[in-house]
Amino acid sequence: MGLIVQKFGGTSVGSVEKILNVSNRVIEEKQRGNDVVVVVSAMGKSTDSLVALAREMAKQPSQREMDMLLTTGEQVTISLLTMALQEKGYHAVSFTGWQAGIQTESIYGNARITHIETTKLKKHLKEGKIVVVAGFQGITDEGEITTLGRGGSDTTAVALAAALRANKCDIYTDVPGVFTTDPRYVNTARKLDGISYDEMLELANLGAGVLHPRAVEFAKNYEVTLEVRSSTELTAGTLIEEESPMEQNLIVRGIAFEDQMTRVTVCGLSSGLTTLSTIFTTLANENINVDIIIQSVTNTSETSISFSVKTECCSRTVKVLEKYKDVLNYKQIETENCLAKVSIVGSGMISNPGVAAKMFAVLADNNIQVKMVSTSEIKVSTVIHENDMVKAVEALHDAFELSKITVESK
Ligand code: ADP
Ligand code: ASP
Ligand code: MG
C-alpha cells in the first residue's frame, strides 16, 4: 500500500459527467489499496471566463483581487468531486490550497510554493479519507491568497507528492501522454513512453503546455516519479524520471513551440563594457522577462542589442526603455511582432554535432527565415515568423524522424 497523488486538469473536470468519470478513476486507485490525494483544476475554461469577467470590471485589475477571483474556480471543482465521492460511499474531504497548508512567497499571480505544512492532510489520510485539494493556489506568510501561474495545478500536485513522499504523481489530462510535439498541431506526433526530467523541463519551458515547468522542476529536485496519462483511456502514459529508456539513434526527443513573441532591438548603443549589464539590469528591475539575447557590434563605438519578449510584455518593455533613455543612451528602438519560437530538444545532442546545422538547413529548405537563435546543451531554439511556425514544426518533426521512434525496453 502506498500514497498516490492524482491530478486532473480543466478539460478532465469540465462537466458533471467528467467529474463523475474522475471520481471513478479516484475510486479505482483507492480500491487498489492506496491512499489517494487528488488535485483538481477549475472546470473547463472557467479560469479564462473569470479573467474575462475581471476585464469587464477594470482595464488592469489589481493582482491581489485577480488571485482572489481566480482561486474560486478550483474551489468549485474540489467540492463537486468530493460530493461525488461521498455519494458513492467513500470518505472524502476537500481543502482549498491554504487549508491544505500550501505556503507561497508573497507574489500575486505567479507565486512559488515555499513550504507545505502536511500535518492536517496526513491526519485525514490516516483516517482513510480521500483528500481532494484545490490546485493552483496557496497562502503567504501574511495570510494573503496567491495563485501559482496559469497551469499551476500541476505544480500543486507534484509539490504535494514531494511533501507527502508519495510513491507516484499521476497527471491525468486530455492527451494520453507527452508526445514528440503537440498532437493537436502535428498529427504524426507520437506518444513517448519515457522522457528525462531535464528534457521535459526544457520542453515545458519552451512552450509544451502539457506540464507546468515548475512542476517538472519540483519533480526533478525531489525525485518524484511523474506519469502524464489520459483521464479517459486506461492506457499507460509517459513516465518522467531521472533515467529514461534509451531511444535508438534519438538525438531530438521532442519539439516545442510558442507564438506571440516580439523582438525588440535597441539600436545605436555605445559599445562600452557596462552597456549590456545596464540595459538588462534596468529591465530586470522592472520585472521584464527577457528570453533570447543577441548583440551585434556594428562598428567599434556602436552596438545594437536585440532580445525577445512575450508580445504581451512588449509595450511595457518599450515604456521602460523610453523611461530610461538618458541612462541607456541609445538612438532608437525597433520592435517586430508576430514571431514564434520553435525549439528542438534532446539529450542526445550533447554528443552529436551538427544538430543545429541540420535544423537550419531544414528551415532554409522550407524557405523559413531564422531571426534569432539560442542553444543549450540539449536544445536549439529559433525565432521565426508566426505564420511559418506549424510548417517549421512539421518539417523538423519529419526531418528528425520523430514519428518513427522505437523505444527499447529498460
Ligand atoms: P490540463 O487542463 O489537463 O492541465 P493542458 O491543456 O494544460 O491540460 O495540457 C494538455 C495539452 O497540452 C494538450 O491538449 C496538448 O494540446 C498540449 N501539448 C503541448 N505540447 C504537448 C506535447 N509535447 N505532448 C502532449 N501534449 C502537448
Ligand atoms: N485553472 C488554472 C488555469 O487554468 C490552473 C490549472 O488549470 O492548472 O491556468
Ligand atoms: Mg495544464
Coordinates of C-alpha atoms and ligand atoms in Angstrom, one line a residue:
M1 CA 0.0 0.0 0.0
G2 CA 1.3 3.4 -0.9
L3 CA 0.3 7.0 -1.5
I4 CA -0.6 8.2 -4.9
V5 CA -1.2 11.9 -5.9
Q6 CA -3.6 12.2 -8.9
K7 CA -4.1 15.5 -10.7
F8 CA -7.0 16.2 -13.1
G9 CA -6.8 19.2 -15.4
G10 CA -9.6 21.5 -16.6
T11 CA -10.8 19.6 -19.6
S12 CA -10.9 16.4 -17.5
V13 CA -13.3 18.0 -15.0
G14 CA -15.2 20.2 -17.5
S15 CA -18.7 18.8 -16.8
V16 CA -20.7 16.8 -14.3
E17 CA -20.2 13.7 -16.4
K18 CA -16.5 14.3 -16.5
I19 CA -16.3 14.8 -12.7
L20 CA -18.2 11.6 -12.3
N21 CA -15.6 9.9 -14.5
V22 CA -12.8 11.4 -12.4
S23 CA -14.5 10.1 -9.3
N24 CA -14.3 6.6 -10.8
R25 CA -10.6 6.9 -11.5
V26 CA -10.0 8.1 -7.9
I27 CA -12.0 5.2 -6.5
E28 CA -10.1 2.6 -8.7
E29 CA -6.9 3.9 -7.1
K30 CA -8.3 3.7 -3.6
Q31 CA -9.6 0.2 -4.3
R32 CA -6.1 -0.8 -5.2
G33 CA -5.3 -0.2 -1.6
N34 CA -3.6 3.1 -1.9
D35 CA -4.1 6.3 0.0
V36 CA -5.1 9.0 -2.5
V37 CA -4.7 12.7 -2.7
V38 CA -6.5 14.3 -5.6
V39 CA -5.6 17.7 -7.0
V40 CA -8.1 19.4 -9.4
S41 CA -8.2 22.4 -11.7
A42 CA -11.1 24.7 -12.3
M43 CA -13.8 23.2 -14.6
G44 CA -13.2 23.5 -18.3
K45 CA -12.3 27.0 -19.4
S46 CA -13.7 28.6 -16.2
T47 CA -10.4 30.3 -15.3
D48 CA -10.5 32.1 -18.7
S49 CA -14.1 33.1 -18.1
L50 CA -13.1 34.6 -14.7
V51 CA -10.3 36.5 -16.4
A52 CA -12.8 37.9 -18.9
L53 CA -15.2 38.9 -16.1
A54 CA -12.4 40.8 -14.4
R55 CA -11.6 42.7 -17.6
E56 CA -15.2 43.9 -17.7
M57 CA -14.7 45.5 -14.3
A58 CA -11.3 47.1 -14.8
K59 CA -8.7 47.6 -17.6
Q60 CA -6.0 46.4 -15.3
P61 CA -7.5 44.7 -12.2
S62 CA -5.3 44.6 -9.2
Q63 CA -3.3 41.4 -8.9
R64 CA -4.5 40.7 -5.4
E65 CA -8.1 40.8 -6.5
M66 CA -7.3 38.7 -9.6
D67 CA -5.9 36.0 -7.3
M68 CA -8.9 36.3 -5.0
L69 CA -11.2 35.7 -8.1
L70 CA -9.2 33.0 -9.9
T71 CA -8.9 30.8 -6.9
T72 CA -12.6 30.4 -6.7
G73 CA -12.5 28.2 -9.9
E74 CA -10.7 25.4 -8.3
Q75 CA -12.9 25.6 -5.2
V76 CA -16.0 24.7 -7.3
T77 CA -14.3 21.5 -8.5
I78 CA -13.0 20.3 -5.2
S79 CA -16.4 20.4 -3.6
L80 CA -18.2 18.8 -6.5
L81 CA -15.7 16.0 -6.8
T82 CA -15.9 15.4 -3.1
M83 CA -19.7 15.3 -3.2
A84 CA -19.5 12.7 -6.0
L85 CA -17.0 10.5 -4.0
Q86 CA -19.2 10.8 -0.9
E87 CA -22.3 9.9 -2.9
K88 CA -20.5 6.7 -3.9
G89 CA -19.9 5.8 -0.3
Y90 CA -16.3 6.9 0.1
H91 CA -15.0 9.1 2.9
A92 CA -13.6 12.2 1.2
V93 CA -12.8 15.7 2.2
S94 CA -11.9 18.8 0.2
F95 CA -9.4 21.6 1.0
T96 CA -8.5 24.8 -0.6
G97 CA -4.8 25.5 -1.1
W98 CA -4.5 27.4 2.2
Q99 CA -6.4 24.8 4.2
A100 CA -4.1 22.2 2.8
G101 CA -1.1 24.1 4.2
I102 CA 0.4 25.3 0.9
Q103 CA 2.6 28.3 1.7
T104 CA 3.9 30.5 -1.1
E105 CA 6.1 33.6 -1.5
S106 CA 4.4 37.0 -1.4
I107 CA 3.9 37.4 -5.2
Y108 CA 0.4 37.5 -6.7
G109 CA -0.3 35.8 -10.0
N110 CA 2.9 33.6 -10.2
A111 CA 3.9 32.7 -6.7
R112 CA 6.3 29.8 -5.9
I113 CA 5.5 27.3 -3.3
T114 CA 7.9 27.7 -0.3
H115 CA 6.6 25.1 2.1
I116 CA 3.8 22.7 2.7
E117 CA 2.5 22.1 6.2
T118 CA 1.3 18.5 5.8
T119 CA 0.0 17.7 9.4
K120 CA -3.7 18.2 8.5
L121 CA -3.6 16.2 5.3
K122 CA -1.7 13.4 6.9
K123 CA -4.3 13.2 9.7
H124 CA -7.2 12.9 7.2
L125 CA -5.3 10.3 5.1
K126 CA -4.7 8.3 8.3
E127 CA -8.4 8.3 8.9
G128 CA -8.8 6.6 5.5
K129 CA -10.2 9.6 3.7
I130 CA -9.6 10.6 0.1
V131 CA -8.2 14.1 0.3
V132 CA -9.2 16.5 -2.5
V133 CA -7.1 19.7 -2.8
A134 CA -7.6 22.7 -5.0
G135 CA -4.8 23.2 -7.5
F136 CA -3.0 26.5 -8.5
Q137 CA -3.3 28.3 -5.1
G138 CA -1.7 28.9 -1.8
I139 CA -1.3 31.4 1.0
T140 CA 1.6 33.8 2.0
D141 CA 3.0 34.1 5.5
E142 CA 0.9 37.3 5.8
G143 CA -2.3 35.3 5.1
E144 CA -2.7 36.6 1.5
I145 CA -4.2 34.3 -1.1
T146 CA -2.0 33.7 -4.2
T147 CA -2.0 31.8 -7.4
L148 CA 0.9 29.8 -8.9
G149 CA 0.7 30.9 -12.5
R150 CA -1.5 29.6 -15.3
G151 CA -1.3 25.8 -15.5
G152 CA -0.1 25.8 -11.9
S153 CA -2.3 22.9 -10.6
D154 CA 0.4 20.5 -11.9
T155 CA 2.8 22.2 -9.5
T156 CA 0.4 21.8 -6.6
A157 CA 0.2 18.1 -7.3
V158 CA 3.9 17.5 -7.6
A159 CA 4.7 19.6 -4.6
L160 CA 2.2 17.7 -2.5
A161 CA 3.7 14.4 -3.8
A162 CA 7.1 15.6 -2.7
A163 CA 6.0 16.8 0.7
L164 CA 3.9 13.7 1.4
R165 CA 6.6 11.4 0.0
A166 CA 4.1 9.9 -2.4
N167 CA 5.1 6.8 -4.4
K168 CA 3.9 8.5 -7.6
C169 CA 2.2 11.5 -9.0
D170 CA -0.1 10.9 -11.9
I171 CA -1.1 13.9 -14.1
Y172 CA -4.3 13.0 -15.9
T173 CA -5.1 15.1 -18.9
D174 CA -6.8 15.3 -22.3
V175 CA -4.0 13.6 -24.2
P176 CA -2.6 10.1 -23.5
G177 CA 0.9 11.3 -22.5
V178 CA 3.8 13.5 -23.6
F179 CA 4.1 13.5 -27.3
T180 CA 7.1 14.3 -29.6
T181 CA 5.3 17.6 -30.2
D182 CA 1.8 18.9 -29.6
P183 CA -0.5 16.3 -31.1
R184 CA -3.2 19.0 -31.7
Y185 CA -0.9 20.6 -34.3
V186 CA 1.0 17.7 -35.8
N187 CA -1.0 14.5 -36.4
T188 CA 2.1 12.4 -36.8
A189 CA 3.2 13.3 -33.3
R190 CA 3.9 10.1 -31.2
K191 CA 3.5 9.4 -27.6
L192 CA 6.7 8.9 -25.7
D193 CA 7.0 6.0 -23.2
G194 CA 9.5 7.9 -21.2
I195 CA 11.4 11.2 -21.0
S196 CA 14.0 12.5 -18.6
Y197 CA 13.4 15.4 -16.2
D198 CA 15.9 17.6 -18.0
E199 CA 14.3 17.1 -21.4
M200 CA 10.8 17.6 -20.1
L201 CA 11.9 20.7 -18.2
E202 CA 13.3 22.2 -21.5
L203 CA 10.2 21.2 -23.4
A204 CA 7.9 22.7 -20.7
N205 CA 9.9 25.9 -20.5
L206 CA 9.9 26.2 -24.3
G207 CA 6.2 26.1 -24.6
A208 CA 5.0 22.5 -24.4
G209 CA 1.9 23.3 -22.3
V210 CA 1.3 19.7 -21.2
L211 CA 3.2 20.3 -17.9
H212 CA 3.8 23.4 -15.9
P213 CA 7.6 24.0 -15.9
R214 CA 7.7 24.4 -12.1
A215 CA 6.0 21.0 -11.6
V216 CA 8.9 19.4 -13.6
E217 CA 11.4 21.4 -11.5
F218 CA 9.9 20.1 -8.3
A219 CA 9.7 16.5 -9.6
K220 CA 13.4 16.6 -10.6
N221 CA 14.6 18.2 -7.3
Y222 CA 12.6 15.8 -5.1
E223 CA 12.8 12.8 -7.4
V224 CA 9.1 12.4 -7.7
T225 CA 8.1 9.9 -10.4
L226 CA 5.6 11.5 -12.7
E227 CA 3.3 10.0 -15.2
V228 CA 1.3 12.0 -17.7
R229 CA -1.7 10.0 -18.8
S230 CA -5.2 10.1 -20.2
S231 CA -8.1 10.8 -17.9
T232 CA -10.5 8.9 -20.2
E233 CA -8.4 6.0 -21.7
L234 CA -7.0 3.3 -19.5
T235 CA -3.6 3.2 -21.2
A236 CA -0.1 3.7 -19.9
G237 CA 1.1 7.3 -20.3
T238 CA 4.6 8.8 -20.3
L239 CA 6.9 8.3 -17.4
I240 CA 9.1 11.3 -16.4
E241 CA 12.0 10.3 -14.3
E242 CA 15.8 10.5 -13.9
E243 CA 16.7 7.8 -16.4
S244 CA 14.5 7.4 -19.5
P245 CA 14.7 4.5 -21.9
M246 CA 17.5 4.8 -24.4
E247 CA 15.9 5.5 -27.7
Q248 CA 17.6 4.2 -30.8
N249 CA 19.6 6.9 -32.6
L250 CA 17.4 9.5 -31.0
I251 CA 19.1 12.9 -30.9
V252 CA 16.0 15.0 -30.8
R253 CA 13.2 13.8 -28.5
G254 CA 10.7 16.5 -28.9
I255 CA 9.8 19.8 -30.5
A256 CA 8.2 22.7 -28.5
F257 CA 6.8 25.9 -29.9
E258 CA 5.3 29.1 -28.7
D259 CA 3.8 32.0 -30.6
Q260 CA 3.2 35.7 -29.7
M261 CA 6.8 36.6 -29.4
T262 CA 8.2 40.0 -30.1
R263 CA 11.8 41.0 -31.0
V264 CA 12.9 44.3 -29.5
T265 CA 16.1 45.9 -30.9
V266 CA 17.8 48.8 -29.2
C267 CA 20.0 50.5 -31.8
G268 CA 22.9 52.8 -31.5
L269 CA 24.1 52.0 -28.0
S270 CA 27.6 52.9 -27.1
S271 CA 29.7 49.7 -27.0
G272 CA 31.0 50.2 -23.5
L273 CA 31.8 47.5 -21.1
T274 CA 28.7 48.1 -19.0
T275 CA 26.1 48.6 -21.7
L276 CA 24.8 45.1 -21.5
S277 CA 24.6 45.0 -17.8
T278 CA 22.9 48.4 -17.6
I279 CA 20.2 47.6 -20.1
F280 CA 19.3 44.2 -18.7
T281 CA 19.5 45.3 -15.0
T282 CA 17.1 48.1 -15.9
L283 CA 14.7 45.6 -17.5
A284 CA 15.0 43.1 -14.7
N285 CA 14.3 45.8 -12.0
E286 CA 11.0 46.4 -13.8
N287 CA 10.3 42.7 -13.8
I288 CA 10.5 42.2 -17.6
N289 CA 11.3 38.7 -18.6
V290 CA 13.7 38.6 -21.5
D291 CA 14.3 35.5 -23.5
I292 CA 16.9 35.2 -26.3
I293 CA 19.5 38.0 -26.5
I294 CA 21.7 38.9 -29.4
Q295 CA 24.3 41.6 -29.5
S296 CA 25.8 42.9 -32.8
V297 CA 28.6 45.3 -32.8
T298 CA 28.1 47.5 -35.9
N299 CA 31.4 49.4 -35.6
T300 CA 33.9 50.0 -32.8
S301 CA 31.9 52.6 -30.9
E302 CA 28.3 51.4 -31.5
T303 CA 26.4 48.3 -30.8
S304 CA 22.8 47.0 -31.2
I305 CA 21.1 44.6 -28.8
S306 CA 18.1 42.5 -29.8
F307 CA 16.1 40.4 -27.4
S308 CA 12.8 38.6 -27.5
V309 CA 9.9 39.1 -25.0
K310 CA 6.4 37.8 -24.9
T311 CA 4.2 40.1 -27.1
E312 CA 2.0 40.9 -24.1
C313 CA 5.1 42.5 -22.4
C314 CA 6.2 44.5 -25.5
S315 CA 4.5 47.8 -24.7
R316 CA 5.7 47.7 -21.1
T317 CA 9.2 46.9 -22.3
V318 CA 9.2 49.8 -24.7
K319 CA 7.9 52.1 -22.0
V320 CA 10.7 51.1 -19.6
L321 CA 13.3 51.6 -22.3
E322 CA 11.9 55.1 -23.1
K323 CA 11.8 56.0 -19.4
Y324 CA 15.5 55.3 -19.1
K325 CA 16.6 56.6 -22.5
D326 CA 19.0 59.1 -20.9
V327 CA 20.7 56.5 -18.8
L328 CA 20.8 53.8 -21.5
N329 CA 21.9 56.3 -24.2
Y330 CA 20.6 54.6 -27.4
K331 CA 19.5 56.1 -30.7
Q332 CA 16.2 54.2 -31.4
I333 CA 14.1 51.2 -30.5
E334 CA 12.6 48.8 -33.1
T335 CA 10.1 46.1 -32.5
E336 CA 8.9 43.2 -34.6
N337 CA 5.7 41.4 -33.6
C338 CA 4.1 38.1 -34.9
L339 CA 7.1 35.9 -34.1
A340 CA 7.3 32.4 -32.8
K341 CA 9.9 30.3 -31.1
V342 CA 10.4 26.7 -32.4
S343 CA 12.8 24.5 -30.4
I344 CA 14.2 21.1 -30.7
V345 CA 15.1 19.2 -27.5
G346 CA 17.1 16.1 -26.9
S347 CA 19.9 14.9 -24.5
G348 CA 21.5 13.1 -27.5
M349 CA 22.6 16.5 -28.8
I350 CA 25.4 16.7 -26.3
S351 CA 27.4 14.0 -28.1
N352 CA 26.2 14.6 -31.7
P353 CA 27.5 17.7 -33.5
G354 CA 25.6 19.1 -36.5
V355 CA 22.1 19.1 -35.0
A356 CA 21.7 22.9 -35.2
A357 CA 23.2 22.8 -38.7
K358 CA 20.6 20.3 -39.7
M359 CA 17.8 22.3 -38.1
F360 CA 18.9 25.5 -40.0
A361 CA 19.1 23.5 -43.3
V362 CA 15.6 22.1 -42.9
L363 CA 14.2 25.6 -42.2
A364 CA 16.1 27.0 -45.2
D365 CA 14.8 24.2 -47.5
N366 CA 11.3 25.3 -46.4
N367 CA 12.0 29.0 -47.1
I368 CA 11.8 29.9 -43.5
Q369 CA 13.9 32.8 -42.3
V370 CA 15.5 32.4 -38.9
K371 CA 15.6 35.7 -37.0
M372 CA 17.2 34.7 -33.7
V373 CA 18.9 31.5 -32.4
S374 CA 19.7 30.3 -28.9
T375 CA 21.2 27.0 -27.8
S376 CA 22.0 25.0 -24.7
E377 CA 23.5 21.5 -24.3
I378 CA 20.2 19.8 -25.0
K379 CA 18.2 22.3 -27.1
V380 CA 18.3 24.6 -30.1
S381 CA 15.7 27.4 -30.3
T382 CA 15.0 29.5 -33.4
V383 CA 12.7 32.6 -33.7
I384 CA 10.8 32.7 -36.9
H385 CA 7.7 34.4 -38.3
E386 CA 4.5 33.2 -36.6
N387 CA 3.0 32.2 -40.0
D388 CA 5.8 29.7 -40.5
M389 CA 5.5 28.1 -37.1
V390 CA 3.4 25.0 -37.8
K391 CA 5.2 24.4 -41.2
A392 CA 8.5 24.5 -39.4
V393 CA 7.4 22.1 -36.6
E394 CA 6.1 19.6 -39.2
A395 CA 9.2 19.8 -41.3
L396 CA 11.5 19.3 -38.3
H397 CA 9.4 16.5 -37.0
D398 CA 9.8 14.8 -40.3
A399 CA 13.5 15.5 -40.8
F400 CA 14.4 14.2 -37.3
E401 CA 12.2 11.2 -37.9
L402 CA 10.2 11.7 -34.7
S403 CA 7.2 9.8 -35.8
K404 CA 9.4 6.7 -36.2
I405 CA 10.6 6.5 -32.6
T406 CA 11.3 3.0 -31.4
V407 CA 11.8 2.6 -27.7
E408 CA 14.0 -0.1 -26.2
S409 CA 12.6 -1.6 -23.1
K410 CA 14.5 -0.9 -19.9
Ligands
ADP1 P1 -4.9 20.2 -18.4 O1 -6.1 21.0 -18.5 O2 -5.2 18.8 -18.2 O3 -3.8 20.7 -17.5 P2 -3.4 21.3 -20.6 O4 -4.2 21.9 -21.7 O5 -2.7 22.2 -19.7 O6 -4.3 20.2 -19.9 O7 -2.3 20.4 -21.3 C1 -2.6 19.4 -22.2 C2 -2.4 19.9 -23.6 O8 -1.0 20.2 -23.8 C3 -2.8 19.0 -24.7 O9 -4.1 19.1 -25.0 C4 -1.9 19.4 -25.9 O10 -2.5 20.2 -26.8 C5 -0.8 20.3 -25.2 N1 0.6 19.9 -25.5 C6 1.6 20.7 -25.9 N2 2.7 20.1 -26.2 C7 2.4 18.8 -25.9 C8 3.2 17.6 -26.0 N3 4.5 17.6 -26.4 N4 2.7 16.4 -25.7 C9 1.3 16.4 -25.3 N5 0.5 17.4 -25.2 C10 1.1 18.6 -25.5
ASP2 N1 -7.1 26.8 -13.5 C1 -5.8 27.3 -13.7 C2 -5.6 27.6 -15.2 O1 -6.5 27.5 -16.0 C3 -4.7 26.3 -13.2 C4 -4.6 25.0 -13.9 O2 -5.6 24.6 -14.6 O3 -3.6 24.3 -13.7 O4 -4.5 28.0 -15.5
MG3 MG -2.3 22.1 -17.6

